[in-house]
Coordinates of C-alpha atoms in Angstrom, one line a residue:
X3 CA -6.9 -14.3 9.6
X4 CA -10.2 -15.2 7.9
X5 CA -9.8 -17.8 5.1
X6 CA -11.4 -15.4 2.6
X7 CA -8.4 -13.0 3.0
X8 CA -5.8 -15.6 1.9
X9 CA -5.4 -18.6 -0.3
X10 CA -6.5 -17.1 -3.7
X11 CA -5.4 -14.6 -6.3
X12 CA -8.4 -12.5 -5.4
X13 CA -7.1 -12.1 -1.9
X14 CA -3.7 -11.0 -3.2
X15 CA -5.4 -8.5 -5.4
X16 CA -7.5 -7.1 -2.5
X17 CA -4.5 -7.0 -0.2
X18 CA -2.4 -5.2 -2.9
X19 CA -5.3 -2.7 -3.4
X20 CA -5.5 -2.1 0.3
X21 CA -1.8 -1.7 0.7
X22 CA -1.2 0.6 -2.3
X23 CA -4.5 2.5 -2.1
X24 CA -4.1 3.0 1.7
X25 CA -0.8 4.8 1.1
X26 CA -2.2 7.2 -1.4
X27 CA -5.5 7.7 0.5
X28 CA -3.9 8.4 3.9
X29 CA -1.4 10.9 2.4
X30 CA -3.9 12.8 0.2
X31 CA -5.8 15.9 1.2
X32 CA -8.5 16.4 2.4
X33 CA -8.6 13.1 4.3
X34 CA -5.1 13.6 5.8
X35 CA -6.1 17.1 7.0
X36 CA -9.3 15.9 8.5
X37 CA -7.6 13.0 10.3
X38 CA -4.8 15.3 11.6
X39 CA -7.5 17.7 13.0
X40 CA -9.3 14.8 14.7
X41 CA -6.3 12.7 15.9
X42 CA -3.5 15.2 16.0
X43 CA -0.2 14.7 14.0
X44 CA 1.1 12.0 16.3
X45 CA -2.2 10.2 16.3
X46 CA -2.5 10.4 12.6
X47 CA 1.0 9.0 12.1
X48 CA 0.2 6.1 14.5
X49 CA -3.0 5.3 12.7
X50 CA -1.4 5.4 9.3
X51 CA 1.5 3.2 10.5
X52 CA -1.0 0.6 11.9
X53 CA -2.9 0.6 8.6
X54 CA 0.2 0.2 6.4
X55 CA 1.7 -2.5 8.6
X56 CA -1.6 -4.4 8.8
X57 CA -2.2 -4.3 5.0
X58 CA 1.5 -5.2 4.4
X59 CA 1.2 -8.3 6.6
X60 CA -2.0 -9.2 4.9
X61 CA -0.4 -8.9 1.5
X62 CA 2.5 -11.1 2.5
X63 CA 0.3 -13.8 4.0
X64 CA -2.0 -13.7 0.9
X65 CA 0.9 -13.9 -1.4
X66 CA 2.5 -16.9 0.4
X67 CA -0.7 -18.9 0.4
X68 CA -1.9 -18.0 -3.1
X69 CA -2.0 -20.8 -5.7
X70 CA 0.7 -20.8 -8.4
X71 CA -1.0 -19.6 -11.6
X72 CA 1.5 -19.2 -14.4
X73 CA 0.8 -16.3 -16.8
X74 CA 4.0 -16.3 -18.7
X75 CA 7.3 -18.2 -18.7
X76 CA 10.4 -15.9 -18.2
X77 CA 13.2 -16.7 -20.6
X78 CA 16.2 -18.3 -18.9
X79 CA 18.6 -15.4 -19.6
X80 CA 16.5 -13.1 -17.4
X81 CA 17.1 -15.3 -14.3
X82 CA 20.5 -13.7 -13.7
X83 CA 19.3 -10.1 -13.9
X84 CA 17.7 -9.7 -10.5
X85 CA 21.0 -10.3 -8.7
X86 CA 22.6 -7.5 -10.8
X87 CA 19.7 -5.1 -10.5
X88 CA 19.5 -5.6 -6.7
X89 CA 23.0 -4.1 -6.3
X90 CA 21.9 -0.5 -7.1
X91 CA 18.4 -1.3 -5.6
X92 CA 20.0 -2.1 -2.1
X93 CA 22.3 0.9 -2.4
X94 CA 19.4 3.3 -3.1
X95 CA 17.3 1.8 -0.3
X96 CA 20.1 2.0 2.3
X97 CA 21.3 5.5 1.4
X98 CA 17.7 6.7 1.2
X99 CA 16.9 5.4 4.6
X100 CA 20.0 6.9 6.2
X101 CA 19.9 10.4 4.5
X102 CA 17.7 13.2 5.8
X103 CA 15.5 14.5 3.1
X104 CA 12.5 16.7 2.6
X105 CA 10.9 13.9 0.4
X106 CA 11.3 11.2 3.0
X107 CA 8.6 10.1 5.5
X108 CA 8.2 13.0 7.9
X109 CA 10.1 15.3 5.5
X110 CA 7.5 18.0 5.7
X111 CA 8.7 18.7 9.3
X112 CA 12.4 19.0 8.5
X113 CA 14.2 22.3 8.6
X114 CA 14.8 23.1 4.9
X115 CA 17.2 25.8 5.6
X116 CA 19.7 23.0 6.5
X117 CA 21.8 22.4 3.4
X118 CA 22.0 18.7 4.2
X119 CA 18.3 18.4 3.7
X120 CA 18.4 20.1 0.3
X121 CA 20.7 18.1 -2.0
X122 CA 23.6 16.4 -0.2
X123 CA 24.9 12.9 -0.8
X124 CA 22.5 10.5 -2.6
X125 CA 20.0 13.3 -3.1
X126 CA 22.2 14.7 -5.9
X127 CA 21.5 11.5 -7.9
X128 CA 17.7 11.6 -7.1
X129 CA 15.5 13.1 -4.4
X130 CA 13.7 9.8 -4.1
X131 CA 16.4 7.2 -3.5
X132 CA 14.4 4.8 -1.4
X133 CA 11.5 4.7 -3.8
X134 CA 13.8 4.2 -6.8
X135 CA 15.3 1.3 -4.8
X136 CA 11.9 -0.3 -4.2
X137 CA 11.0 0.3 -7.9
X138 CA 14.2 -1.6 -9.0
X139 CA 13.4 -4.4 -6.5
X140 CA 9.9 -4.8 -8.0
X141 CA 11.1 -4.6 -11.6
X142 CA 13.8 -7.1 -11.0
X143 CA 11.4 -9.6 -9.5
X144 CA 8.7 -9.0 -12.2
X145 CA 11.3 -10.0 -14.8
X146 CA 11.6 -13.5 -13.4
X147 CA 8.2 -14.2 -11.8
X148 CA 5.5 -14.8 -14.3
X149 CA 2.8 -16.1 -12.0
X150 CA -0.3 -14.2 -11.1
X151 CA 0.4 -13.6 -7.4
X152 CA 3.9 -12.3 -8.1
X153 CA 2.7 -10.0 -10.8
X154 CA 0.1 -8.5 -8.5
X155 CA 2.5 -8.1 -5.6
X156 CA 5.5 -6.7 -7.5
X157 CA 3.3 -4.7 -9.8
X158 CA 1.6 -3.1 -6.8
X159 CA 4.9 -2.2 -5.3
X160 CA 6.1 -0.7 -8.6
X161 CA 2.9 1.4 -8.9
X162 CA 3.2 2.6 -5.3
X163 CA 6.9 3.5 -5.7
X164 CA 6.7 5.3 -9.1
X165 CA 3.4 7.0 -8.3
X166 CA 4.6 7.8 -4.8
X167 CA 7.4 10.0 -6.2
X168 CA 5.0 12.1 -8.2
X169 CA 2.5 12.3 -5.3
X170 CA 5.2 13.3 -2.8
X171 CA 6.5 16.0 -5.1
X172 CA 3.1 17.6 -5.6
X173 CA 2.3 17.3 -1.8
X174 CA 5.6 18.9 -0.8
X175 CA 5.2 21.7 -3.3
X176 CA 1.8 22.5 -1.9
X177 CA 3.0 22.3 1.7
X178 CA 6.3 24.0 1.4
X179 CA 5.5 26.7 -1.1
X180 CA 8.6 28.8 -2.0
X181 CA 10.9 26.6 0.1
X182 CA 10.3 23.7 -2.4
X183 CA 11.9 25.7 -5.2
X184 CA 15.6 25.2 -4.2
X185 CA 15.0 21.5 -3.6
X186 CA 13.3 21.0 -7.0
X187 CA 15.9 23.1 -8.8
X188 CA 19.0 21.3 -7.4
X189 CA 17.7 17.7 -7.4
X190 CA 15.8 15.6 -9.8
X191 CA 13.1 12.9 -9.7
X192 CA 14.8 11.0 -12.6
X193 CA 18.2 9.6 -11.4
X194 CA 21.2 11.6 -12.6
X195 CA 19.1 14.3 -14.4
X196 CA 20.2 17.1 -12.2
X197 CA 23.8 16.0 -12.5
X198 CA 23.7 15.7 -16.3
X199 CA 22.1 19.2 -16.6
X200 CA 24.7 20.8 -14.4
X201 CA 22.2 21.8 -11.6
X202 CA 24.5 20.0 -9.0
X203 CA 27.7 18.1 -8.8
X204 CA 28.4 14.6 -7.4
X205 CA 28.8 14.5 -3.6
X206 CA 30.6 11.2 -2.8
X207 CA 31.6 12.6 0.6
X208 CA 28.0 13.2 1.4
X209 CA 27.1 9.6 0.6
X210 CA 30.0 8.4 2.8
X211 CA 32.0 5.2 2.6
X212 CA 30.0 3.7 5.5
X213 CA 26.7 3.7 3.5
X214 CA 28.4 1.9 0.6
X215 CA 29.8 -0.6 3.1
X216 CA 26.5 -1.1 4.7
X217 CA 24.9 -1.6 1.3
X218 CA 27.3 -4.4 0.6
X219 CA 26.6 -6.0 3.9
X220 CA 22.8 -5.9 3.4
X221 CA 23.2 -7.2 -0.2
X222 CA 25.4 -10.1 1.1
X223 CA 22.8 -10.9 3.8
X224 CA 20.0 -11.0 1.2
X225 CA 22.0 -13.3 -1.0
X226 CA 22.7 -15.6 1.9
X227 CA 19.2 -15.7 3.3
X228 CA 17.2 -15.7 0.0
X229 CA 17.2 -19.5 -0.5
X230 CA 16.2 -20.1 3.2
X231 CA 13.5 -17.5 3.4
X232 CA 12.1 -17.6 -0.2
X233 CA 13.0 -21.2 -1.1
X234 CA 14.6 -20.1 -4.4
X235 CA 18.3 -19.4 -5.1
X236 CA 19.0 -15.8 -6.2
X237 CA 21.9 -17.1 -8.2
X238 CA 20.5 -19.7 -10.6
X239 CA 23.0 -22.0 -12.4

């Protein structure tokens, strides 16, 4: 990778811009429609995957090689919060990745007449579980990382995650028309909003014990590997 693309805060900023902006750009009309017409649906998805993977790798390399530039010093009491916040974050990511949903990647192609796609399991808490999980990850790490590179990386992920929920909702409404109505009415963007307003009831059976167990396994693995991979303990004394 060219030296200009790593080793500075500017490179982290550019990589973040490419990663976040690429997601919004490739998923927005009319560019998406134009590319699908030219490349076909499978070709478009392949091109988008290559772009997102490439910019993500660039972002990681730029972040790892960036100079440490402290912007603010997190108070010590915040250092214990990420380990707590990551419990629901991992749960949301795991359940989001393992639950069929009209708001997930490729959700525009699912059969919305299937009730499991509408509001089962974790979707009764929020219709964007994965993105809420990545939002919590970004927020947890922003609380304890006050250097410029970390603020750019975590801030970019937070913008992508929160903005992505609104973007997906608007896109699905335009694509699905009337079929989006039952999904919007029986689920919520804000976690627990549909439950608290009585638009649905909790579905523990739909979540399943195995997803909870898998979440614990993933969380334990992250705790065990964090010091080795990141060089910082997730459980400061």
